[in-house]
Structures are given as structure tokens and as C-alpha cells.
């Protein structure tokens, strides 16, 4: 009942009608699912998909096939069956400690923001220690569509210990699949698919992350840091002038072995779209100018001034000025559109649109902006103030503070604090993601202090402002500053409510 009510052309009846008649249909649906699990067989009627080509970005050329991503529309009951299996598969993986710690996609308590926080933390600590970071962003071509079924079945058996009826079920799920392309109301012929997992399915993304897990061991074998988010791979290493040549050779060898491993896994690494950047202070980067251009993946590469990493712009100075500029441009574009139609909307509808189109963009990965320059944060404040005036239909130069207070919006600075504290609470409560939870360790005092009752976290010592921006420093600092009444809330909902009240009172004192 909690599943979306969308219907597919392959459904015998509309999903909304199925839900309305669930008291009658629940028994035959349960029998179908139980029979599939007992006999290790995925019904042939569930293996058909109607593929809808969706443009990746509105700015891409519509004439190019590479501009589209194939989304598979599957029958509702097949996705319910996949969800049952996916839940059991995740339980098996976590129970036996088989999850890839460096993979953040399609996992509870993991997100693009938590993945970027880990990389952001490591880069800032490198800068604090007088080092630069060589970051390589790898691009895969048609990653979901090139998965080899035989290799996947072998890895499910050898890496994850799946056998017997369960392995037979996955074999049946992957084999003899068919798909037809749908454009408008026209369909192509139904043709077999010999490789890949359906994009738009429940199991597809999970199986892809399991398929790529062995690639992490290749990177770890070269003692390099890395992080994966679905088919986006980040590999990075710290550099100093004396060891720059050795470190770059180490990175080059790792990327070469990684490319060979991907070829053996039938995955295609797009070397032309691979991005490379050197991140550090101006002085630190200047000492390495003589080492570039360098050869990576058989191509001559010069560090880029900025790269796009999971929707966030990483620049060579790591000050996020370009990311904030891009965010502000996008937000003002939507604010102008909202201003044109504001007189036709009620206040509640205007607030909803403002949150969906503008505030959500300002809040995306805003935890990375902690302790950035005040002049850059001020630019985001101007966006928020302008949005508040449009939503409340106030004059252009009216004071923004009472407007933000009336809308119950936290100022930008406090929204950043709110995000970091929320992520810290989830990491402490769920122990996930482990790469963030490991940064939040209890403080050890040689003697009892009054602060001990508030369960303070250990704050590492750093030397520069860059060090204070690292999650391992910022999160314990902000967490220790919270009242015990806020930190001791029993669930995330009540914690967020209490935290917002606390920050709201701090932002708008009586």
C-alpha cells in the first residue's frame, strides 16, 4: 500500500484498482510470491519491460542517443516480489558484514551528501597538514546495461555466499528477460536482453552495487582512498613535493589496474570524461606545477580548475565559490518565475513551491559549506532574503529578519548547523554510515568533569581554518555545543523538532 500507485502498460489492472481490491487479491498475490521463493523461479511474465528513454539533462541534444537514460517500466506485482527479495538480500549482507563500506548508493542512512562529507573531510585534513589532494573522478558508460549475468551470478555465489534455491532465483531473474522501447504511444518489438539489469527496478541498483564491490579491493590494494556512489567513482591521494612523483605513479598504476579490472567485468570506463583536479592552497599547488601535465589512462592530463562531483562543484582552492555562484544563479532564476505568478497563489502554496524549487537547492550538501568565507555565505543569505520577500509579497527593501521569522525559516548559517547536527545524530544512533560514525568518538577524560554527563565527543586538534571545516572536527564541535535535552531525544523526528526550536531561538532571540 505504501508503494507508488503508478501503473505500467504491462499491468493487467491499474495499480490504484489493485490497492482498492487488496482484501480480495492479497491471498493470490502472496501465493505467487511464496511460490516464486519456494521454487527459485521468477515468472516469465514479470521479465518483460517497456523501456522509456528519458533525457539525462534538459540541456543535452535530443538528437544524440547518448543523451538518454533507459528507464524500465515493470509490472507492479513484479516490483513487489523484487522488494521482498531485496529486503532479504540486504539483511543477509548486513548480518554477515558483506557491505562495501566505500559504496554509498542505495543504502539506508547513506546519501550523496554523506559520501561527499567523507571526501570533503579527507581533503580538508590534507590541507591542514600542508598537503594537496589529487582527485580523479571516473565516468562509466552505460554501467547498468553492460553487467554480465554470468559474472554477477558467480559473484553472488563466491563473494556473498548465496547458494541453492536463492541462487536459482537470481539466475531465473536475470535470464530470458525481454524489453520493448516505448516512445509516446508507439512500441518496438519485444526483444531479448542478454546483459544488464533493469533501470527502474527494485533489485537492479542493489545488484549493480554488489557487482562493483570487487573493484574496491583493486583500489585498496594500491593503498589509495576512494569512494563509490553507484557508477560514480572517486579515487584520491595526498601529495607533498618530495613524494609527488612516487604518489602520482601510484595513482597512475591504480587507475591502470582499475581500468583492466573493469574490462574483465565487462564495464566500460570512459577515459575522455575522466576528470582530474589538484586541491590545496595556492602555495601548495604552485610547488607541484612542474609535475603536470601527467599521463593518466594513456592520456595527457592537466589538472582542471574545478570539477562537478555528485552535483557539487569542487574547485582547486576548495572554497566553493563556484558552487555557491551556480546555486545562486539557479535560485534567482526560479525566484523570478515565482514572482510572476505569486499573486495567483495562496501563502501555503507559495511556501511549498519556494521550498521545492529554491530552498532545496540551497540546502543540497550545505554541510560542506560550514566555516566557509562569510562573504560567500552572505550571497546565499541574499537568495533566502529575496525568496522571503517574494513569498510574503513584501517590498523589495523591507527587513528580512521579521519575514524569515514569520515563515519559520532558519537563516542560512543555522541551516548548515542543523544539517551537520542531524547527520551526526543519525550516525551516532544507527552507526551508519560507518565512515562518518568512526569520526564521532566519545571524549576520554582522565578525571570526572561536569561535562561528562553530556556525553561529549572528542574534537581532534587542527592547525588551520581548513581543518575546522572537516566533518571530524566540525561535527563534534557543534554536537558538544548542543544542550543535553536536545541530544538525548529518542528518535530523529523529535530530535529535528527540538533542534530546530533551539536554533530558531538562537537565531531570533526574544
Tab-separated table of C-alpha atoms in Angstrom:
chain	number	residue	atom	x	y	z
A	1	UNK	CA	0.000	0.000	0.000
A	2	UNK	CA	2.948	2.338	0.576
A	3	UNK	CA	4.222	1.792	-2.974
A	4	UNK	CA	3.502	4.448	-5.636
A	5	UNK	CA	0.193	3.988	-7.458
A	6	UNK	CA	1.777	4.359	-10.898
A	7	UNK	CA	0.653	1.808	-13.470
A	8	UNK	CA	2.528	0.223	-16.353
A	9	UNK	CA	1.178	-0.985	-19.684
A	10	UNK	CA	2.166	-4.486	-18.562
A	11	UNK	CA	-0.185	-4.410	-15.554
A	12	UNK	CA	-3.409	-6.392	-16.127
A	13	UNK	CA	-5.322	-3.891	-13.980
A	14	UNK	CA	-4.456	-0.351	-12.796
A	15	UNK	CA	-2.446	-0.261	-9.581
A	16	UNK	CA	-4.959	2.013	-7.875
A	17	UNK	CA	-7.700	-0.563	-8.546
A	18	UNK	CA	-5.476	-3.369	-7.240
A	19	UNK	CA	-4.979	-1.459	-3.981
A	20	UNK	CA	-8.710	-0.831	-3.683
A	21	UNK	CA	-9.384	-4.566	-4.035
A	22	UNK	CA	-6.459	-5.691	-1.919
A	23	UNK	CA	-8.615	-7.507	0.636
A	24	UNK	CA	-9.609	-9.925	-2.159
A	25	UNK	CA	-6.307	-10.017	-4.069
A	26	UNK	CA	-3.860	-10.224	-1.177
A	27	UNK	CA	-4.046	-14.037	-0.939
A	28	UNK	CA	-3.314	-14.834	-4.623
A	29	UNK	CA	-0.520	-12.213	-4.646
A	30	UNK	CA	1.009	-13.799	-1.546
A	31	UNK	CA	0.724	-17.250	-3.108
A	32	UNK	CA	2.525	-16.055	-6.265
A	33	UNK	CA	5.380	-14.554	-4.222
A	34	UNK	CA	5.699	-17.581	-1.940
A	35	UNK	CA	5.708	-19.975	-4.894
A	36	UNK	CA	8.428	-17.934	-6.595
A	37	UNK	CA	10.605	-18.031	-3.457
A	38	UNK	CA	9.995	-21.726	-2.765
A	39	UNK	CA	10.830	-22.932	-6.262
A	40	UNK	CA	13.575	-20.427	-7.057
A	41	UNK	CA	11.747	-19.253	-10.175
A	42	UNK	CA	10.963	-15.728	-11.392
A	43	UNK	CA	7.791	-15.775	-13.556
A	44	UNK	CA	8.386	-15.151	-17.256
A	45	UNK	CA	5.553	-12.604	-17.422
A	46	UNK	CA	7.472	-10.478	-14.895
A	47	UNK	CA	10.610	-10.423	-17.065
A	48	UNK	CA	9.141	-8.092	-19.679
A	49	UNK	CA	9.860	-4.368	-19.582
A	50	UNK	CA	8.781	-1.317	-21.525
A	51	UNK	CA	11.794	0.985	-21.739
A	52	UNK	CA	11.156	4.729	-21.762
A	53	UNK	CA	14.148	6.848	-22.932
A	54	UNK	CA	14.474	9.848	-20.576
A	55	UNK	CA	16.709	12.835	-21.304
A	56	UNK	CA	19.547	12.972	-18.739
A	57	UNK	CA	19.645	16.788	-18.696
A	58	UNK	CA	17.387	19.344	-20.421
A	59	UNK	CA	20.459	20.981	-21.974
A	60	UNK	CA	21.661	17.845	-23.779
A	61	UNK	CA	20.990	17.461	-27.538
A	62	UNK	CA	17.837	15.452	-28.150
A	63	UNK	CA	19.222	14.000	-31.389
A	64	UNK	CA	22.049	12.135	-29.605
A	65	UNK	CA	21.276	8.664	-28.252
A	66	UNK	CA	23.885	9.156	-25.512
A	67	UNK	CA	21.737	11.961	-24.078
A	68	UNK	CA	19.107	9.493	-22.871
A	69	UNK	CA	18.883	7.073	-19.975
A	70	UNK	CA	16.705	3.949	-20.441
A	71	UNK	CA	14.139	3.635	-17.631
A	72	UNK	CA	12.370	0.265	-17.474
A	73	UNK	CA	8.669	0.233	-16.664
A	74	UNK	CA	7.798	-3.059	-14.975
A	75	UNK	CA	4.599	-4.627	-13.721
A	76	UNK	CA	3.558	-3.687	-10.196
A	77	UNK	CA	3.490	-7.255	-8.812
A	78	UNK	CA	6.983	-7.955	-10.163
A	79	UNK	CA	8.335	-4.967	-8.248
A	80	UNK	CA	6.595	-6.140	-5.074
A	81	UNK	CA	8.321	-9.517	-5.481
A	82	UNK	CA	11.651	-7.763	-6.082
A	83	UNK	CA	11.158	-5.677	-2.935
A	84	UNK	CA	10.653	-8.823	-0.839
A	85	UNK	CA	13.878	-10.324	-2.203
A	86	UNK	CA	15.774	-7.019	-1.890
A	87	UNK	CA	14.878	-6.753	1.810
A	88	UNK	CA	16.121	-10.293	2.458
A	89	UNK	CA	19.281	-9.715	0.416
A	90	UNK	CA	20.133	-6.521	2.346
A	91	UNK	CA	19.511	-8.328	5.630
A	92	UNK	CA	21.891	-11.115	4.562
A	93	UNK	CA	24.574	-8.616	3.510
A	94	UNK	CA	24.478	-6.531	6.710
A	95	UNK	CA	24.125	-9.526	9.031
A	96	UNK	CA	27.294	-11.078	7.615
A	97	UNK	CA	29.287	-7.845	7.270
A	98	UNK	CA	29.470	-8.083	3.466
A	99	UNK	CA	28.524	-4.494	2.678
A	100	UNK	CA	31.063	-2.335	0.854
A	101	UNK	CA	31.848	0.479	3.291
A	102	UNK	CA	33.065	2.694	0.446
A	103	UNK	CA	29.785	2.438	-1.526
A	104	UNK	CA	27.072	4.944	-0.524
A	105	UNK	CA	24.373	4.388	-3.151
A	106	UNK	CA	21.015	2.725	-2.443
A	107	UNK	CA	21.739	2.203	1.276
A	108	UNK	CA	19.802	3.455	4.275
A	109	UNK	CA	21.422	6.424	6.075
A	110	UNK	CA	23.750	6.905	3.091
A	111	UNK	CA	23.439	9.668	0.501
A	112	UNK	CA	25.439	11.799	-1.899
A	113	UNK	CA	25.937	14.225	0.986
A	114	UNK	CA	27.425	11.640	3.344
A	115	UNK	CA	29.709	10.414	0.538
A	116	UNK	CA	30.896	13.953	-0.180
A	117	UNK	CA	31.359	14.659	3.534
A	118	UNK	CA	33.853	11.778	3.722
A	119	UNK	CA	35.866	13.067	0.744
A	120	UNK	CA	35.490	16.672	1.956
A	121	UNK	CA	36.813	15.668	5.387
A	122	UNK	CA	39.888	13.944	3.967
A	123	UNK	CA	40.742	16.832	1.638
A	124	UNK	CA	40.453	19.445	4.395
A	125	UNK	CA	42.640	17.418	6.745
A	126	UNK	CA	45.220	17.081	3.957
A	127	UNK	CA	45.227	20.873	3.517
A	128	UNK	CA	45.554	21.281	7.280
A	129	UNK	CA	48.637	19.033	7.178
A	130	UNK	CA	50.241	21.022	4.360
A	131	UNK	CA	49.375	18.536	1.609
A	132	UNK	CA	47.437	18.727	-1.632
A	133	UNK	CA	44.959	16.147	-2.871
A	134	UNK	CA	44.950	14.639	-6.342
A	135	UNK	CA	41.310	13.735	-7.027
A	136	UNK	CA	40.238	11.652	-10.024
A	137	UNK	CA	36.569	11.309	-10.989
A	138	UNK	CA	35.859	8.326	-13.206
A	139	UNK	CA	32.951	8.052	-15.613
A	140	UNK	CA	31.334	4.758	-16.654
A	141	UNK	CA	29.424	4.366	-19.895
A	142	UNK	CA	26.034	2.581	-19.735
A	143	UNK	CA	27.098	0.960	-16.458
A	144	UNK	CA	23.760	-0.720	-15.619
A	145	UNK	CA	23.332	-2.017	-19.159
A	146	UNK	CA	26.665	-3.829	-19.509
A	147	UNK	CA	26.561	-6.082	-16.443
A	148	UNK	CA	27.453	-9.646	-17.413
A	149	UNK	CA	24.904	-12.071	-15.938
A	150	UNK	CA	27.333	-14.962	-15.559
A	151	UNK	CA	29.856	-12.803	-13.700
A	152	UNK	CA	27.112	-11.430	-11.455
A	153	UNK	CA	25.847	-14.927	-10.571
A	154	UNK	CA	29.426	-16.025	-9.821
A	155	UNK	CA	29.981	-13.052	-7.522
A	156	UNK	CA	26.695	-13.606	-5.705
A	157	UNK	CA	27.891	-17.138	-5.023
A	158	UNK	CA	31.576	-16.563	-4.195
A	159	UNK	CA	31.564	-13.083	-2.637
A	160	UNK	CA	28.197	-13.171	-0.874
A	161	UNK	CA	27.644	-16.874	-0.126
A	162	UNK	CA	24.299	-17.156	-1.935
A	163	UNK	CA	23.526	-20.705	-2.993
A	164	UNK	CA	20.774	-23.283	-3.528
A	165	UNK	CA	17.254	-22.061	-4.215
A	166	UNK	CA	18.211	-18.433	-3.596
A	167	UNK	CA	20.907	-18.545	-6.289
A	168	UNK	CA	18.496	-20.316	-8.647
A	169	UNK	CA	16.012	-17.477	-8.106
A	170	UNK	CA	18.579	-14.832	-9.073
A	171	UNK	CA	19.605	-16.896	-12.102
A	172	UNK	CA	15.968	-17.100	-13.183
A	173	UNK	CA	15.516	-13.358	-12.533
A	174	UNK	CA	18.420	-12.415	-14.822
A	175	UNK	CA	17.908	-14.850	-17.709
A	176	UNK	CA	15.414	-14.696	-20.595
A	177	UNK	CA	14.461	-11.068	-19.950
A	178	UNK	CA	12.800	-9.066	-22.738
A	179	UNK	CA	12.190	-5.413	-23.401
A	180	UNK	CA	10.476	-3.113	-25.866
A	181	UNK	CA	11.173	0.577	-26.391
A	182	UNK	CA	8.241	2.926	-25.822
A	183	UNK	CA	8.153	6.393	-27.388
A	184	UNK	CA	4.833	8.144	-26.950
A	185	UNK	CA	2.183	5.539	-27.756
A	186	UNK	CA	4.445	3.550	-30.080
A	187	UNK	CA	6.253	0.350	-29.122
A	188	UNK	CA	9.104	-1.519	-30.736
A	189	UNK	CA	9.144	-5.293	-30.986
A	190	UNK	CA	9.845	-7.193	-27.767
A	191	UNK	CA	13.482	-8.347	-27.957
A	192	UNK	CA	15.666	-10.372	-25.551
A	193	UNK	CA	18.307	-8.724	-23.347
A	194	UNK	CA	21.473	-10.741	-22.749
A	195	UNK	CA	23.141	-8.440	-20.234
A	196	UNK	CA	22.465	-5.612	-17.781
A	197	UNK	CA	19.942	-5.052	-15.003
A	198	UNK	CA	16.741	-3.023	-15.478
A	199	UNK	CA	16.984	0.653	-14.514
A	200	UNK	CA	13.761	1.432	-12.718
A	201	UNK	CA	13.589	-1.942	-10.985
A	202	UNK	CA	13.975	-2.510	-7.237
A	203	UNK	CA	16.753	-5.097	-7.443
A	204	UNK	CA	18.697	-3.544	-10.331
A	205	UNK	CA	20.550	-0.830	-8.368
A	206	UNK	CA	21.311	-3.205	-5.478
A	207	UNK	CA	22.686	-5.880	-7.813
A	208	UNK	CA	24.841	-3.253	-9.531
A	209	UNK	CA	26.465	-2.210	-6.240
A	210	UNK	CA	27.164	-5.860	-5.415
A	211	UNK	CA	28.614	-6.372	-8.892
A	212	UNK	CA	31.077	-3.488	-8.498
A	213	UNK	CA	32.175	-4.292	-4.927
A	214	UNK	CA	35.264	-6.315	-6.043
A	215	UNK	CA	36.545	-3.180	-7.800
A	216	UNK	CA	37.077	-1.561	-4.394
A	217	UNK	CA	39.587	-4.257	-3.489
A	218	UNK	CA	41.677	-3.261	-6.531
A	219	UNK	CA	41.931	0.337	-5.257
A	220	UNK	CA	42.586	-0.775	-1.689
A	221	UNK	CA	45.434	-2.939	-2.970
A	222	UNK	CA	47.222	0.257	-4.039
A	223	UNK	CA	46.605	1.946	-0.632
A	224	UNK	CA	44.594	4.773	-2.150
A	225	UNK	CA	41.492	6.437	-0.749
A	226	UNK	CA	38.315	6.112	-2.766
A	227	UNK	CA	34.557	6.322	-2.615
A	228	UNK	CA	31.778	4.991	-4.837
A	229	UNK	CA	28.285	6.251	-5.418
A	230	UNK	CA	26.538	3.915	-7.879
A	231	UNK	CA	28.600	4.275	-11.081
A	232	UNK	CA	30.467	7.408	-9.908
A	233	UNK	CA	33.940	6.563	-8.635
A	234	UNK	CA	36.299	8.915	-6.809
A	235	UNK	CA	39.943	7.985	-6.265
A	236	UNK	CA	42.255	10.380	-4.437
A	237	UNK	CA	45.688	10.559	-2.840
A	238	UNK	CA	47.554	13.183	-0.790
A	239	UNK	CA	50.716	14.728	-2.234
A	240	UNK	CA	53.726	16.622	-0.946
A	241	UNK	CA	56.567	17.975	-3.067
A	242	UNK	CA	59.166	15.340	-2.032
A	243	UNK	CA	56.915	12.350	-2.754
A	244	UNK	CA	54.833	13.817	-5.603
A	245	UNK	CA	56.480	11.704	-8.315
A	246	UNK	CA	56.025	8.465	-6.359
A	247	UNK	CA	52.411	9.313	-5.409
A	248	UNK	CA	51.435	10.179	-8.985
A	249	UNK	CA	52.949	6.911	-10.209
A	250	UNK	CA	50.976	5.115	-7.518
A	251	UNK	CA	47.771	6.829	-8.699
A	252	UNK	CA	48.602	6.052	-12.323
A	253	UNK	CA	49.217	2.358	-11.593
A	254	UNK	CA	45.996	2.130	-9.600
A	255	UNK	CA	43.924	3.665	-12.387
A	256	UNK	CA	45.504	1.333	-14.931
A	257	UNK	CA	44.713	-1.764	-12.842
A	258	UNK	CA	41.228	-0.395	-12.135
A	259	UNK	CA	40.635	0.024	-15.879
A	260	UNK	CA	41.767	-3.552	-16.562
A	261	UNK	CA	39.520	-4.894	-13.788
A	262	UNK	CA	36.566	-3.034	-15.265
A	263	UNK	CA	37.265	-4.535	-18.676
A	264	UNK	CA	37.294	-8.019	-17.189
A	265	UNK	CA	33.958	-7.173	-15.535
A	266	UNK	CA	32.556	-6.063	-18.926
A	267	UNK	CA	32.260	-2.463	-17.710
A	268	UNK	CA	33.411	0.443	-19.883
A	269	UNK	CA	35.485	3.269	-18.423
A	270	UNK	CA	35.081	6.462	-20.427
A	271	UNK	CA	38.600	7.921	-20.315
A	272	UNK	CA	37.555	11.042	-22.259
A	273	UNK	CA	35.153	12.076	-19.470
A	274	UNK	CA	37.513	11.301	-16.602
A	275	UNK	CA	38.182	14.471	-14.578
A	276	UNK	CA	41.335	15.269	-12.623
A	277	UNK	CA	41.968	18.094	-10.151
A	278	UNK	CA	44.635	19.117	-7.649
A	279	UNK	CA	43.123	20.632	-4.487
A	280	UNK	CA	45.088	22.694	-1.983
A	281	UNK	CA	46.235	26.204	-1.144
A	282	UNK	CA	47.802	28.400	-3.831
A	283	UNK	CA	51.246	27.944	-2.277
A	284	UNK	CA	50.886	24.170	-2.018
A	285	UNK	CA	49.705	23.820	-5.622
A	286	UNK	CA	52.414	26.094	-7.006
A	287	UNK	CA	55.115	23.714	-5.744
A	288	UNK	CA	53.696	20.944	-7.959
A	289	UNK	CA	53.410	22.845	-11.246
A	290	UNK	CA	56.440	21.067	-12.673
A	291	UNK	CA	54.778	17.646	-12.397
A	292	UNK	CA	51.978	18.476	-14.865
A	293	UNK	CA	50.726	17.615	-17.383
A	294	UNK	CA	50.939	13.938	-16.499
A	295	UNK	CA	49.726	10.741	-18.172
A	296	UNK	CA	46.617	9.074	-16.747
A	297	UNK	CA	44.820	6.222	-18.531
A	298	UNK	CA	47.113	6.712	-21.546
A	299	UNK	CA	46.107	10.356	-21.900
A	300	UNK	CA	47.961	13.573	-21.137
A	301	UNK	CA	46.094	15.256	-18.287
A	302	UNK	CA	46.363	18.767	-16.844
A	303	UNK	CA	44.537	19.469	-13.544
A	304	UNK	CA	41.215	21.215	-14.079
A	305	UNK	CA	40.384	24.396	-12.116
A	306	UNK	CA	37.089	22.825	-10.981
A	307	UNK	CA	35.097	19.606	-11.380
A	308	UNK	CA	31.492	18.607	-10.784
A	309	UNK	CA	31.283	15.933	-8.098
A	310	UNK	CA	27.806	14.460	-7.426
A	311	UNK	CA	26.182	17.823	-8.130
A	312	UNK	CA	28.691	19.914	-6.166
A	313	UNK	CA	31.482	21.974	-7.733
A	314	UNK	CA	34.889	21.200	-6.233
A	315	UNK	CA	37.389	23.978	-7.079
A	316	UNK	CA	41.167	23.834	-6.742
A	317	UNK	CA	41.194	26.169	-3.715
A	318	UNK	CA	38.304	24.275	-2.082
A	319	UNK	CA	36.445	27.472	-1.175
A	320	UNK	CA	33.211	26.513	-3.008
A	321	UNK	CA	32.861	29.969	-4.583
A	322	UNK	CA	31.911	28.486	-7.955
A	323	UNK	CA	29.404	26.104	-6.390
A	324	UNK	CA	27.741	28.948	-4.498
A	325	UNK	CA	27.675	31.103	-7.656
A	326	UNK	CA	25.996	28.320	-9.611
A	327	UNK	CA	23.469	27.741	-6.814
A	328	UNK	CA	22.617	31.445	-6.600
A	329	UNK	CA	22.100	31.755	-10.371
A	330	UNK	CA	19.765	28.776	-10.399
A	331	UNK	CA	17.830	30.001	-7.348
A	332	UNK	CA	17.322	33.554	-8.692
A	333	UNK	CA	16.052	32.060	-11.957
A	334	UNK	CA	13.279	30.231	-10.071
A	335	UNK	CA	12.597	33.213	-7.798
A	336	UNK	CA	11.897	35.378	-10.857
A	337	UNK	CA	9.414	32.786	-12.128
A	338	UNK	CA	7.756	32.580	-8.718
A	339	UNK	CA	7.443	36.371	-8.545
A	340	UNK	CA	5.487	36.410	-11.817
A	341	UNK	CA	2.790	34.069	-10.507
A	342	UNK	CA	2.885	34.914	-6.772
A	343	UNK	CA	-0.318	36.986	-6.858
A	344	UNK	CA	-2.215	33.923	-8.087
A	345	UNK	CA	-1.062	31.690	-5.208
A	346	UNK	CA	-2.006	31.340	-1.579
A	347	UNK	CA	0.705	31.748	1.045
A	348	UNK	CA	0.871	27.996	1.794
A	349	UNK	CA	1.217	27.087	-1.898
A	350	UNK	CA	3.878	29.765	-2.404
A	351	UNK	CA	5.856	28.402	0.573
A	352	UNK	CA	5.650	24.885	-0.855
A	353	UNK	CA	6.906	25.990	-4.276
A	354	UNK	CA	9.659	28.082	-2.684
A	355	UNK	CA	10.846	25.142	-0.630
A	356	UNK	CA	10.745	22.714	-3.556
A	357	UNK	CA	12.468	24.910	-6.148
A	358	UNK	CA	14.767	27.220	-4.167
A	359	UNK	CA	15.353	26.210	-0.544
A	360	UNK	CA	16.029	22.595	-1.521
A	361	UNK	CA	18.828	23.770	-3.849
A	362	UNK	CA	20.383	25.962	-1.167
A	363	UNK	CA	20.203	23.064	1.307
A	364	UNK	CA	21.696	20.437	-1.008
A	365	UNK	CA	25.001	19.350	0.548
A	366	UNK	CA	25.124	22.610	2.533
A	367	UNK	CA	27.011	20.769	5.295
A	368	UNK	CA	30.100	21.149	3.065
A	369	UNK	CA	29.856	24.935	3.452
A	370	UNK	CA	30.499	25.043	7.199
A	371	UNK	CA	33.078	27.708	8.085
A	372	UNK	CA	33.439	28.942	4.506
A	373	UNK	CA	34.015	32.652	3.923
A	374	UNK	CA	31.318	34.949	5.348
A	375	UNK	CA	31.102	36.862	2.070
A	376	UNK	CA	30.150	33.659	0.244
A	377	UNK	CA	27.546	32.671	2.844
A	378	UNK	CA	26.176	36.221	2.532
A	379	UNK	CA	25.367	35.501	-1.123
A	380	UNK	CA	23.154	32.588	-0.080
A	381	UNK	CA	21.573	34.849	2.547
A	382	UNK	CA	20.605	37.312	-0.191
A	383	UNK	CA	18.902	34.467	-2.046
A	384	UNK	CA	16.947	33.491	1.066
A	385	UNK	CA	16.010	37.102	1.852
A	386	UNK	CA	14.812	37.700	-1.708
A	387	UNK	CA	12.777	34.495	-1.589
A	388	UNK	CA	11.155	35.525	1.706
A	389	UNK	CA	10.107	38.881	0.263
A	390	UNK	CA	8.580	37.226	-2.811
A	391	UNK	CA	6.694	34.611	-0.776
A	392	UNK	CA	5.280	37.199	1.675
A	393	UNK	CA	4.762	39.803	-1.098
A	394	UNK	CA	6.798	42.348	0.834
A	395	UNK	CA	8.523	45.466	-0.562
A	396	UNK	CA	11.938	44.977	-2.131
A	397	UNK	CA	13.949	46.692	0.608
A	398	UNK	CA	11.918	45.561	3.625
A	399	UNK	CA	13.786	43.993	6.559
A	400	UNK	CA	14.232	40.259	6.031
A	401	UNK	CA	14.548	39.181	9.687
A	402	UNK	CA	10.835	39.512	10.618
A	403	UNK	CA	9.881	37.874	7.318
A	404	UNK	CA	12.117	34.840	7.924
A	405	UNK	CA	10.799	34.601	11.470
A	406	UNK	CA	7.162	34.733	10.313
A	407	UNK	CA	7.874	31.957	7.774
A	408	UNK	CA	9.707	29.981	10.475
A	409	UNK	CA	12.793	29.683	8.257
A	410	UNK	CA	16.213	29.268	9.814
A	411	UNK	CA	18.901	31.608	8.415
A	412	UNK	CA	21.473	30.026	6.088
A	413	UNK	CA	24.181	29.712	8.744
A	414	UNK	CA	21.826	27.898	11.121
A	415	UNK	CA	20.544	25.641	8.345
A	416	UNK	CA	24.122	24.437	7.851
A	417	UNK	CA	24.435	23.736	11.581
A	418	UNK	CA	21.060	21.978	11.529
A	419	UNK	CA	22.188	19.683	8.702
A	420	UNK	CA	25.501	18.719	10.340
A	421	UNK	CA	23.861	18.016	13.701
A	422	UNK	CA	21.140	15.923	12.052
A	423	UNK	CA	23.697	13.813	10.169
A	424	UNK	CA	25.693	13.421	13.398
A	425	UNK	CA	22.612	12.227	15.288
A	426	UNK	CA	21.807	9.633	12.618
A	427	UNK	CA	25.410	8.424	12.514
A	428	UNK	CA	25.544	8.044	16.302
A	429	UNK	CA	22.120	6.413	16.579
A	430	UNK	CA	22.358	3.984	13.664
A	431	UNK	CA	26.163	3.544	13.477
A	432	UNK	CA	25.716	4.262	9.762
A	433	UNK	CA	27.428	5.252	7.593
A	434	UNK	CA	30.423	3.698	9.282
A	435	UNK	CA	32.869	6.116	7.634
A	436	UNK	CA	31.144	9.026	9.418
A	437	UNK	CA	30.365	7.182	12.631
A	438	UNK	CA	34.070	6.380	13.043
A	439	UNK	CA	34.769	10.131	13.182
A	440	UNK	CA	32.421	10.616	16.159
A	441	UNK	CA	34.191	9.067	19.160
A	442	UNK	CA	33.453	9.831	22.836
A	443	UNK	CA	35.869	12.166	24.587
A	444	UNK	CA	38.157	10.470	27.105
A	445	UNK	CA	38.799	12.428	30.286
A	446	UNK	CA	41.345	11.445	32.880
A	447	UNK	CA	39.034	12.697	35.620
A	448	UNK	CA	35.313	13.196	36.013
A	449	UNK	CA	34.023	16.561	34.801
A	450	UNK	CA	30.569	18.094	34.878
A	451	UNK	CA	30.591	17.992	31.063
A	452	UNK	CA	30.958	14.202	31.151
A	453	UNK	CA	27.222	13.841	31.824
A	454	UNK	CA	26.508	15.412	28.401
A	455	UNK	CA	28.462	12.653	26.568
A	456	UNK	CA	30.842	14.990	24.709
A	457	UNK	CA	32.639	13.873	21.555
A	458	UNK	CA	36.375	14.039	21.009
A	459	UNK	CA	37.478	17.056	18.941
A	460	UNK	CA	40.737	16.490	17.036
A	461	UNK	CA	43.327	19.267	17.103
A	462	UNK	CA	43.839	21.152	13.856
A	463	UNK	CA	46.126	23.992	12.814
A	464	UNK	CA	44.225	25.882	10.108
A	465	UNK	CA	40.712	27.011	9.203
A	466	UNK	CA	40.555	24.227	6.624
A	467	UNK	CA	40.908	21.720	9.467
A	468	UNK	CA	37.917	23.212	11.312
A	469	UNK	CA	35.760	22.616	8.210
A	470	UNK	CA	36.411	18.856	8.253
A	471	UNK	CA	33.430	16.806	9.455
A	472	UNK	CA	35.582	15.027	12.060
A	473	UNK	CA	36.174	18.445	13.695
A	474	UNK	CA	33.013	20.414	12.859
A	475	UNK	CA	30.516	17.705	13.872
A	476	UNK	CA	31.942	17.068	17.410
A	477	UNK	CA	32.302	20.833	17.960
A	478	UNK	CA	28.668	21.543	17.081
A	479	UNK	CA	27.405	18.419	18.854
A	480	UNK	CA	29.139	19.333	22.118
A	481	UNK	CA	27.572	22.811	21.981
A	482	UNK	CA	24.020	21.403	21.977
A	483	UNK	CA	22.020	21.172	25.225
A	484	UNK	CA	21.621	17.722	26.751
A	485	UNK	CA	17.836	17.996	26.316
A	486	UNK	CA	18.308	18.165	22.531
A	487	UNK	CA	20.954	15.441	22.215
A	488	UNK	CA	19.013	12.977	24.371
A	489	UNK	CA	15.915	12.820	22.132
A	490	UNK	CA	14.954	9.229	21.371
A	491	UNK	CA	14.218	9.432	17.629
A	492	UNK	CA	15.199	11.510	14.634
A	493	UNK	CA	11.807	13.217	14.276
A	494	UNK	CA	11.724	14.574	17.815
A	495	UNK	CA	15.442	15.431	17.604
A	496	UNK	CA	14.930	17.520	14.465
A	497	UNK	CA	11.946	19.274	16.032
A	498	UNK	CA	13.809	20.068	19.262
A	499	UNK	CA	16.971	21.079	17.365
A	500	UNK	CA	15.085	23.480	15.107
A	501	UNK	CA	13.394	25.088	18.107
A	502	UNK	CA	16.772	25.531	19.810
A	503	UNK	CA	18.420	27.021	16.705
A	504	UNK	CA	15.368	29.179	15.949
A	505	UNK	CA	15.542	30.747	19.408
A	506	UNK	CA	19.272	31.320	18.941
A	507	UNK	CA	18.749	32.944	15.542
A	508	UNK	CA	15.825	35.124	16.641
A	509	UNK	CA	16.309	35.875	20.347
A	510	UNK	CA	13.293	37.457	22.056
